[in-house]
Amino acid sequence: MAADDRPDYDAIIIGAGMSGLYQLYRLRELGLRVRVFEAGTGVGGTWYWNRYPGARFDSESYSYAYSFSQELLDEWNWSEHFAGQPETLRYINHVADRFDLRRDIQFRSRVTAAHWQEPTRRWDVTLEDGSRHTARFLITAIGPLSAPTMPRIEGVESFQGQSCHTARWPHEPVSFAGKRVAVIGTGATGVQTISEVAKTAGHLTVFQRTPNWCKPLHNGPIDPETQIRIKANYDEMFRRCQETFACFIHTTDPRGTFEVTPEEREAFFEQQYATPGFAMWQGNFRDMLTSREANALVSDFVARKIRERVKDPKVAEKLIPKDHGFGTRRVPMETRYYEVYNQPNVELVDIKETPIERITPTGIKTSAAEYAFDIIIYATGFDAITGSFDRIDIRGADGLRLKDKWASGPQTYLGVLVEDFPNMMMLMGPHTALGNIPRSIEYNVEWVTGLLRHARDHGLTRVEATAAGVQSWTDHVKSLGVGLLSNEVDSWMTGINRNVEGKQTRIIARYSGSAPAYRERCDKVAADGYRELELM
Ligand SMILES: Cc1cc2nc3c(=O)[nH]c(=O)nc-3n(C[C@H](O)[C@H](O)[C@H](O)COP(=O)(O)OP(=O)(O)OC[C@H]3O[C@@H](n4cnc5c(N)ncnc54)[C@H](O)[C@@H]3O)c2cc1C
């Protein structure tokens, strides 16, 4: 192709979170001309947007960090086992500075459309300001949890106090002292927010639709001795993360729930409940998420803990999930969450019993009462996994819209490519391994980089998944979901969001196999010279 026919860039990356930054780093290393478009004013993605009180890791800080640079590992000291959002954002900014990434990132640049142009084999990308940019390859790094959703309640706009969505939290501090505060939502974010806000709010009212099974985080500072040990063991820890099912340092116990005595089981649950982080979710008996009887036992254990911790038995019962078992939805990690409900300044409203009818100029009206508030916090989560794709007008060959292509659920090849959308690669999109996400990010970025290197070395200008490849991967992903209790439950993992039109039917949105099996499959495709793809 003649030089003046060259697109503006070899690759455009959308998003400057953990995925986009690392992809930029690797493609620059390959010598490609890369541009990153990011809607926010800074890097960090999740950790840039989610500045709500109490926002912090559920992954151990050191297991979440990038592993690709020994110097970066050596020089960065995490202060806590589960760092808070400000520290993580500082870390990501440090990475951006250290590797001089900002010069290829354009902030305040929301991508509104991306259209494939077959004659020139390039992507034509449009930003919110109307400017257009072309690239041979388009890489989406737009986040599995980055498209916030507001509840579909009448009157949201009418409230005259302050209202904040947790994922669009103001950059200035918000004071709750002496204020009447409402939190709507009790998912992972709601639980973190509630525990923090309850410390200072004059009065806090929690509006709960679905209680979740929460487990103590057991966070703590990292003392100097532990810091040295962590640093000395990075290699071993990352190796372990490569071997575990979902890239956490925790992994499934090989025993079945009923292969031990009731006393051993109780002791094991106690020990897991006392272990920091996701141990009880990711490191439980091997049948916890497939056997109803096994799941009932661990659920009963956690229910007893809730009853012990919440003084008012009626409130405790409201906080115990009745429609799903432990671990079948994402398990929120908490720090004195249940104890919050023993405080005189905190009230729990079950909106399944007394639904919210509307937001009023002064507060919230349920079917039973009217409440006045100074601040309403919407901890109502995200249009997960496919939401950030739906918000961009992505069109592939023959003008086919991605949203239409995925109307009855995503169809992908390895969670990275989509038939009819040539030269588009997804990082942390549907049907890929998630788990402890940066571990999966690093792998996917390496894989995409390998594919682009192959394209460059072989003078390829068009890379596309085949129909057969997509069918086979999509069938595989669906088959992995069979028998999992989590697939029988409404949650963002099964594509349900009552606040988003058209997301009321369960789909298989994520890969639920093991990360090692995922990598093995992808490695094989690369080792075979990407022959499963259509390359031109
Ligand atoms: C509160 C919270 C806590 C979490 N804790 C953990 C944890 O402990 N462990 C874990 O493994 N994972 C956790 N996650 C998941 C987290 O999203 C991932 O760990 C990781 O940050 C994803 O990185 P990403 O770069 O793929 O996506 P994101 O961090 O979501 O970044 C996507 C970026 O794309 C940008 N973008 C999206 N659409 C457009 C567009 N159209 N135009 C321009 N820019 C766009 C966004 O502005 C954003 O900056 C958490 C998520 C949340 C919300």
XYZ file of C-alpha atoms and ligand atoms in Angstrom:
589
model
C 0.000 0.000 0.000
C 1.382 3.468 -0.857
C 2.632 5.571 2.057
C -0.077 8.239 1.662
C -2.685 5.481 1.798
C -1.517 4.587 5.259
C -4.088 4.943 8.001
C -3.358 7.546 10.696
C -2.224 4.801 13.058
C -1.316 1.139 12.966
C -3.546 0.605 15.958
C -6.134 2.541 17.926
C -6.777 1.392 21.464
C -9.957 2.510 23.205
C -9.477 2.905 26.963
C -6.547 3.716 29.246
C -7.197 1.345 32.132
C -4.961 -1.573 33.061
C -5.686 -3.238 29.687
C -5.183 -0.265 27.383
C -1.983 0.883 29.077
C -0.291 -2.462 28.856
C -1.396 -2.953 25.264
C 0.063 0.438 24.392
C 3.348 -0.491 26.055
C 3.627 -3.751 24.110
C 2.625 -2.350 20.712
C 5.027 0.517 21.062
C 7.732 -2.052 21.747
C 6.744 -3.646 18.437
C 7.413 -0.329 16.736
C 3.776 0.329 15.832
C 2.193 3.776 15.659
C -0.478 3.664 18.336
C -3.102 6.077 19.657
C -5.162 5.550 22.780
C -8.494 7.346 23.137
C -9.757 7.625 26.693
C -13.018 9.197 27.837
C -11.670 10.216 31.264
C -9.175 12.951 32.063
C -6.562 10.523 33.350
C -5.338 6.938 33.245
C -6.594 4.148 35.518
C -10.000 3.091 34.165
C -11.835 1.431 37.035
C -9.535 3.116 39.549
C -9.925 6.507 37.905
C -13.732 6.438 37.946
C -14.588 4.576 41.146
C -13.560 7.102 43.792
C -16.404 6.284 46.156
C -15.664 5.994 49.880
C -14.345 2.545 50.754
C -13.362 1.570 47.186
C -10.575 -0.971 47.406
C -9.173 -4.233 46.043
C -10.584 -7.667 46.626
C -7.466 -9.092 45.001
C -4.308 -8.975 47.086
C -2.575 -5.761 45.954
C 0.652 -7.498 44.921
C -1.200 -10.210 42.994
C -3.145 -7.530 41.094
C -0.128 -5.465 40.018
C 1.508 -5.773 36.598
C 4.130 -8.493 36.544
C 5.937 -7.592 33.309
C 8.676 -5.347 34.737
C 11.003 -6.467 37.498
C 12.060 -2.845 38.103
C 8.444 -1.837 38.596
C 7.916 -4.720 41.021
C 11.064 -3.808 42.933
C 10.358 -0.123 43.277
C 6.648 -0.162 44.169
C 5.653 -0.740 47.808
C 2.002 -1.552 48.456
C 1.024 -0.220 51.858
C -1.867 -2.628 52.478
C -2.703 -6.200 51.545
C -5.828 -4.862 49.814
C -5.041 -1.336 48.690
C -7.629 1.417 48.603
C -8.558 3.164 45.343
C -6.322 6.240 45.851
C -3.239 4.059 46.185
C -4.120 1.952 43.137
C -4.707 5.073 41.077
C -1.301 6.387 42.216
C 0.230 3.088 41.139
C -1.318 3.217 37.659
C -0.217 6.834 37.241
C 3.261 5.785 38.267
C 3.230 3.091 35.577
C 2.064 5.612 32.959
C 4.871 8.012 33.928
C 7.564 5.410 34.311
C 6.997 4.020 30.836
C 6.223 7.418 29.325
C 2.822 6.228 28.124
C 0.901 9.512 28.226
C 2.326 10.922 25.014
C 0.263 8.438 22.994
C -2.939 8.869 24.982
C -5.620 11.395 24.155
C -7.832 12.088 27.176
C -11.373 13.536 27.199
C -11.883 11.551 24.007
C -14.914 9.305 24.069
C -15.189 7.058 21.028
C -18.740 7.155 19.729
C -18.355 5.098 16.558
C -15.955 2.697 14.890
C -16.713 1.571 11.340
C -14.779 -0.985 9.315
C -13.872 0.170 5.803
C -13.376 -2.878 3.636
C -11.816 -1.180 0.569
C -8.963 0.300 2.608
C -8.954 -2.369 5.326
C -8.972 0.062 8.163
C -11.113 1.207 11.050
C -12.629 4.643 10.922
C -13.035 5.859 14.500
C -15.185 8.853 15.483
C -14.859 10.743 18.757
C -17.543 12.641 20.615
C -16.163 15.947 19.275
C -16.744 14.698 15.725
C -13.067 14.191 14.868
C -12.194 11.064 12.885
C -9.125 8.856 13.008
C -8.159 5.762 11.071
C -6.171 2.688 12.030
C -5.407 -0.723 10.621
C -6.278 -2.414 13.922
C -8.822 -1.521 16.558
C -8.295 -2.776 20.103
C -11.075 -2.364 22.621
C -9.901 -2.004 26.217
C -13.185 -0.540 27.395
C -13.625 -2.572 30.570
C -15.917 -5.363 31.725
C -17.282 -3.090 34.465
C -17.113 0.417 33.074
C -20.569 1.376 31.790
C -22.453 2.554 34.904
C -26.194 2.088 35.176
C -28.711 4.203 37.033
C -31.866 2.566 38.377
C -34.986 2.929 36.288
C -36.889 4.866 38.934
C -39.112 7.800 38.196
C -37.965 11.202 39.402
C -34.188 10.616 39.577
C -33.576 14.006 37.963
C -35.901 15.798 40.357
C -33.837 15.302 43.534
C -32.549 18.625 44.791
C -29.855 17.350 47.146
C -26.544 15.883 46.023
C -26.672 12.604 44.123
C -23.699 10.491 43.028
C -23.246 7.232 41.175
C -20.348 5.358 42.779
C -18.610 4.941 39.404
C -18.925 8.651 38.599
C -17.868 9.906 41.998
C -16.786 13.569 42.233
C -13.077 14.289 42.382
C -13.616 16.553 45.409
C -14.245 14.974 48.832
C -17.896 14.472 49.801
C -18.682 14.990 53.488
C -21.379 12.898 55.163
C -20.975 14.348 58.633
C -24.372 14.998 60.137
C -26.073 14.379 56.772
C -29.040 12.177 55.923
C -27.640 9.758 53.363
C -29.298 7.075 51.211
C -27.436 4.241 49.503
C -29.318 2.314 46.821
C -27.707 -1.038 46.061
C -25.915 -3.699 48.089
C -23.554 -5.331 45.587
C -19.773 -5.338 46.044
C -19.584 -1.556 45.654
C -22.610 -0.841 47.846
C -21.166 -2.958 50.650
C -17.853 -1.062 50.574
C -19.626 2.299 50.419
C -22.097 1.556 53.210
C -19.375 0.434 55.651
C -17.481 3.673 55.110
C -20.373 6.143 54.978
C -21.907 4.691 58.165
C -18.845 5.890 60.084
C -19.735 9.569 59.732
C -23.259 9.951 58.349
C -25.836 11.566 60.592
C -28.288 8.958 59.387
C -27.805 6.299 56.718
C -30.675 4.475 55.021
C -29.746 1.459 52.909
C -32.162 0.415 50.164
C -31.592 -3.262 49.460
C -33.208 -5.292 46.702
C -30.979 -8.376 46.721
C -28.778 -9.227 49.690
C -25.430 -10.781 48.822
C -23.279 -13.249 50.699
C -20.458 -11.074 51.987
C -17.253 -12.330 53.510
C -14.729 -10.471 55.718
C -11.796 -9.044 53.779
C -9.356 -8.999 56.728
C -7.267 -6.211 55.276
C -4.210 -4.876 57.065
C -1.040 -2.887 56.554
C 2.023 -4.596 55.100
C 4.822 -4.415 57.650
C 8.448 -4.013 56.470
C 9.313 -7.666 57.021
C 6.307 -8.879 55.041
C 7.160 -6.346 52.329
C 10.581 -7.934 51.937
C 9.057 -11.414 51.828
C 6.476 -10.398 49.223
C 9.159 -8.908 47.003
C 11.429 -11.913 47.359
C 8.559 -14.202 46.378
C 7.108 -12.380 43.373
C 8.209 -15.054 40.899
C 6.698 -17.812 42.944
C 3.455 -15.904 43.543
C 2.944 -15.084 39.868
C 3.718 -18.688 38.990
C 1.032 -19.757 41.416
C -1.436 -17.301 39.859
C -0.701 -18.925 36.497
C -1.633 -22.310 37.894
C -4.803 -21.499 39.797
C -8.269 -21.697 38.291
C -8.946 -17.953 38.155
C -5.430 -16.492 38.581
C -5.914 -15.671 42.262
C -3.442 -16.806 44.894
C -6.340 -18.895 46.231
C -7.391 -22.082 44.505
C -10.016 -24.765 44.841
C -9.538 -27.362 47.541
C -9.340 -30.744 45.787
C -11.620 -32.387 48.361
C -15.370 -32.788 48.000
C -17.585 -31.292 50.713
C -18.807 -34.712 51.837
C -15.409 -36.378 51.823
C -14.630 -34.877 55.229
C -16.373 -35.234 58.577
C -18.853 -32.534 59.679
C -16.299 -31.385 62.296
C -13.514 -31.106 59.723
C -15.843 -29.225 57.403
C -16.862 -26.736 60.069
C -13.204 -26.166 60.994
C -12.330 -25.671 57.313
C -15.126 -23.123 56.831
C -14.012 -21.300 59.996
C -10.472 -21.173 58.747
C -11.585 -19.876 55.345
C -13.855 -17.260 56.879
C -10.818 -16.035 58.836
C -8.499 -16.037 55.799
C -8.081 -12.693 54.004
C -9.564 -12.078 50.578
C -11.377 -14.454 48.268
C -10.162 -17.644 50.003
C -13.649 -18.825 50.913
C -14.941 -18.220 47.371
C -11.980 -19.296 45.283
C -10.455 -21.840 47.658
C -13.466 -23.810 48.804
C -14.288 -27.492 48.328
C -14.236 -28.449 44.649
C -17.988 -29.118 44.481
C -19.148 -25.916 46.187
C -20.396 -24.332 42.967
C -21.780 -27.453 41.324
C -23.505 -29.430 44.079
C -26.651 -27.969 45.596
C -26.139 -29.969 48.809
C -22.525 -28.817 49.142
C -23.468 -25.236 48.436
C -26.279 -25.373 51.018
C -23.749 -26.257 53.727
C -21.380 -23.371 53.080
C -24.348 -21.014 52.695
C -25.696 -22.191 56.041
C -22.291 -21.516 57.628
C -22.184 -17.935 56.352
C -25.848 -17.390 57.329
C -24.969 -18.383 60.903
C -22.139 -15.853 60.873
C -24.538 -13.120 59.748
C -26.978 -14.049 62.524
C -24.141 -13.881 65.072
C -22.982 -10.494 63.858
C -26.307 -8.672 63.431
C -28.096 -8.089 66.744
C -31.648 -7.648 65.466
C -32.793 -11.071 64.177
C -35.290 -9.492 61.778
C -32.570 -7.358 60.179
C -30.232 -10.369 60.044
C -32.846 -12.378 58.122
C -33.189 -9.557 55.611
C -29.443 -9.603 55.057
C -29.312 -13.349 54.381
C -29.796 -14.203 50.694
C -32.651 -16.615 50.083
C -32.601 -16.781 46.285
C -29.034 -17.897 45.632
C -26.262 -19.780 47.363
C -22.869 -18.581 48.547
C -20.459 -17.921 45.688
C -22.991 -18.142 42.876
C -22.834 -14.356 42.499
C -19.716 -12.262 42.989
C -18.939 -12.338 46.722
C -18.535 -8.813 48.153
C -15.612 -8.481 50.538
C -16.491 -6.516 53.656
C -14.955 -4.835 56.666
C -17.427 -4.672 59.568
C -20.315 -4.460 57.089
C -22.796 -6.477 59.102
C -21.955 -4.580 62.310
C -23.072 -1.371 60.580
C -26.663 -2.561 61.020
C -26.195 -2.562 64.808
C -25.568 1.190 64.733
C -28.432 3.460 65.811
C -27.817 5.759 62.809
C -28.341 3.012 60.200
C -31.592 1.634 58.811
C -32.171 -1.137 56.269
C -35.106 -0.904 53.864
C -35.990 -4.043 51.924
C -37.288 -2.761 48.608
C -38.633 -6.144 47.623
C -41.099 -5.694 50.501
C -41.658 -1.971 50.037
C -40.545 -0.993 46.518
C -39.208 2.454 45.706
C -41.996 4.281 43.898
C -40.088 7.392 42.980
C -37.270 9.749 43.787
C -38.739 13.037 44.979
C -37.193 16.516 45.138
C -36.462 15.877 48.835
C -35.722 12.158 48.965
C -37.166 8.722 48.242
C -40.746 7.486 48.370
C -41.379 3.777 48.860
C -44.754 2.021 48.930
C -44.635 2.362 52.735
C -42.982 5.681 53.578
C -41.375 8.872 52.389
C -37.757 9.580 53.378
C -35.894 12.894 53.286
C -32.206 12.949 52.308
C -29.324 15.333 51.780
C -27.367 12.866 49.623
C -28.441 9.885 47.496
C -25.727 7.437 46.483
C -26.475 5.141 43.570
C -24.434 1.969 44.039
C -26.308 0.429 41.149
C -23.382 -1.024 39.288
C -22.707 -1.560 35.639
C -24.116 -2.752 32.383
C -21.445 -5.414 32.613
C -19.229 -7.008 29.969
C -21.160 -6.007 26.842
C -22.419 -2.613 28.107
C -19.393 -0.586 27.057
C -19.564 -2.180 23.576
C -23.262 -1.331 23.261
C -22.454 2.323 23.931
C -20.261 2.566 20.822
C -21.675 2.318 17.305
C -19.364 -0.485 16.160
C -19.944 -1.670 12.599
C -18.074 -4.414 10.817
C -18.166 -5.787 7.289
C -21.186 -4.667 5.228
C -22.161 -2.207 7.967
C -23.190 -4.991 10.354
C -23.708 -3.597 13.858
C -21.980 -5.438 16.696
C -25.033 -4.862 18.865
C -27.188 -6.703 16.322
C -24.641 -9.452 15.900
C -24.777 -10.039 19.654
C -28.522 -9.495 20.017
C -29.024 -12.942 21.517
C -25.706 -13.039 23.362
C -22.048 -12.540 22.487
C -20.362 -14.779 19.949
C -16.594 -14.613 19.913
C -13.453 -16.438 19.013
C -11.374 -16.944 22.185
C -13.115 -13.878 23.612
C -10.799 -11.768 21.442
C -12.121 -11.730 17.871
C -15.532 -11.571 16.233
C -16.468 -12.848 12.787
C -17.394 -9.973 10.412
C -15.358 -7.538 12.506
C -11.923 -7.868 10.939
C -8.879 -6.423 12.683
C -10.843 -5.787 15.880
C -9.446 -7.334 19.046
C -11.062 -7.194 22.462
C -9.313 -7.079 25.814
C -11.452 -8.277 28.714
C -14.472 -8.517 26.465
C -17.076 -11.280 26.647
C -16.086 -14.968 26.668
C -12.567 -14.434 27.933
C -11.083 -15.582 31.240
C -11.506 -12.828 33.863
C -10.712 -13.874 37.471
C -7.886 -11.855 38.998
C -8.142 -9.558 36.035
C -4.631 -8.123 35.502
C -3.273 -11.642 35.173
C -5.762 -12.241 32.357
C -5.066 -8.792 30.906
C -1.365 -9.519 30.655
C -2.048 -12.790 28.901
C -4.563 -11.364 26.432
C -2.342 -8.402 25.635
C 0.591 -10.747 24.946
C -1.629 -12.843 22.703
C -2.948 -9.865 20.736
C 0.605 -8.513 20.467
C 1.729 -11.872 19.093
C -1.011 -11.769 16.479
C -0.120 -8.225 15.418
C 3.547 -9.168 15.246
C 2.578 -12.079 13.005
C 0.530 -9.727 10.816
C 3.391 -7.272 10.572
C 5.997 -9.935 9.823
C 3.844 -11.490 7.101
C 2.557 -8.270 5.585
C -1.040 -9.086 6.527
C -3.633 -6.331 6.481
C -6.720 -8.315 7.386
C -7.249 -10.714 10.272
C -10.625 -12.234 10.979
C -12.152 -15.044 12.970
C -13.936 -17.686 10.916
C -17.578 -18.654 11.375
C -16.491 -22.161 12.376
C -13.978 -20.809 14.904
C -16.573 -18.546 16.507
C -19.182 -21.289 16.602
C -16.811 -23.706 18.219
C -15.550 -21.248 20.885
C -19.055 -19.994 21.647
C -20.323 -23.575 22.010
C -17.363 -24.374 24.222
C -18.030 -21.388 26.479
C -21.696 -22.357 26.727
C -20.867 -25.955 27.532
C -18.577 -24.861 30.358
C -21.533 -23.150 31.992
C -23.601 -26.347 32.141
C -24.007 -27.595 35.705
C -22.712 -24.429 37.336
C -25.053 -23.118 40.015
C -24.008 -19.573 39.107
C -25.637 -19.943 35.717
C -29.003 -20.503 37.376
C -28.845 -17.134 39.115
C -29.593 -13.636 37.839
C -26.443 -11.533 38.056
C -24.154 -9.454 35.910
C -22.265 -12.650 35.216
C -25.326 -14.067 33.482
C -26.026 -10.840 31.640
C -29.008 -9.706 33.731
C -29.455 -6.044 34.548
C -32.952 -4.913 35.478
C -31.908 -1.328 34.843
C -31.047 -1.912 31.197
C -33.641 -2.527 28.544
C -33.156 -5.827 26.754
C -31.005 -7.369 29.520
C -33.655 -9.462 31.241
C -32.753 -12.789 29.619
C -29.843 -14.823 30.907
C -26.932 -15.245 28.540
C -23.495 -16.749 28.923
C -21.383 -13.601 28.980
C -18.183 -14.925 30.479
C -15.876 -17.884 30.113
C -16.190 -20.044 33.200
C -13.455 -22.577 32.498
C -10.013 -22.459 34.055
C -7.484 -19.831 33.112
C -4.763 -22.438 32.420
C -7.095 -24.240 29.988
C -7.886 -20.920 28.303
C -4.217 -20.110 27.876
C -3.439 -23.580 26.592
C -6.078 -23.192 23.883
C -4.884 -19.730 22.854
C -1.207 -20.757 22.922
C -1.991 -23.604 20.539
C -3.644 -21.242 18.060
C -0.539 -19.040 18.070
C 1.848 -21.989 17.848
C -0.062 -23.218 14.776
C 0.560 -19.887 13.040
C -3.017 -18.627 13.602
C -4.222 -20.993 10.896
C -7.665 -21.053 12.501
C -8.059 -17.420 11.427
C -8.697 -16.000 8.016
C -5.517 -14.066 7.220
C -5.037 -11.859 4.173
C -15.020 -1.023 42.234
C -14.326 -2.107 41.493
C -13.400 -2.909 42.155
C -12.722 -3.904 41.448
N -11.836 -4.692 42.137
C -11.185 -5.658 41.458
C -10.260 -6.515 42.133
O -10.016 -6.403 43.332
N -9.635 -7.476 41.403
C -9.876 -7.641 40.060
O -9.266 -8.513 39.458
N -10.732 -6.839 39.413
C -11.395 -5.872 40.075
N -12.283 -5.070 39.402
C -12.463 -5.232 37.957
C -11.664 -4.161 37.180
O -12.535 -3.582 36.284
C -10.453 -4.778 36.502
O -9.593 -5.283 37.507
C -9.605 -3.858 35.636
O -9.435 -2.602 36.216
C -10.147 -3.732 34.231
O -9.252 -2.967 33.491
P -9.605 -2.553 31.986
O -8.532 -1.668 31.545
O -9.879 -3.785 31.207
O -10.982 -1.787 32.107
P -11.313 -0.430 32.869
O -10.436 -0.248 34.036
O -12.776 -0.424 33.099
O -10.937 0.700 31.815
C -11.699 0.917 30.664
C -11.434 2.327 30.196
O -12.051 2.497 28.928
C -12.612 3.774 28.865
N -13.686 3.749 27.882
C -14.788 2.946 27.853
N -15.541 3.231 26.782
C -14.908 4.227 26.109
C -15.191 4.940 24.933
N -16.287 4.688 24.223
N -14.324 5.905 24.530
C -13.201 6.173 25.238
N -12.887 5.532 26.378
C -13.729 4.563 26.807
C -13.119 4.051 30.263
O -13.234 5.436 30.506
C -12.032 3.396 31.101
O -11.055 4.318 31.468
C -12.990 -4.089 40.084
C -13.948 -3.314 39.434
C -14.617 -2.335 40.126
C -15.629 -1.507 39.400
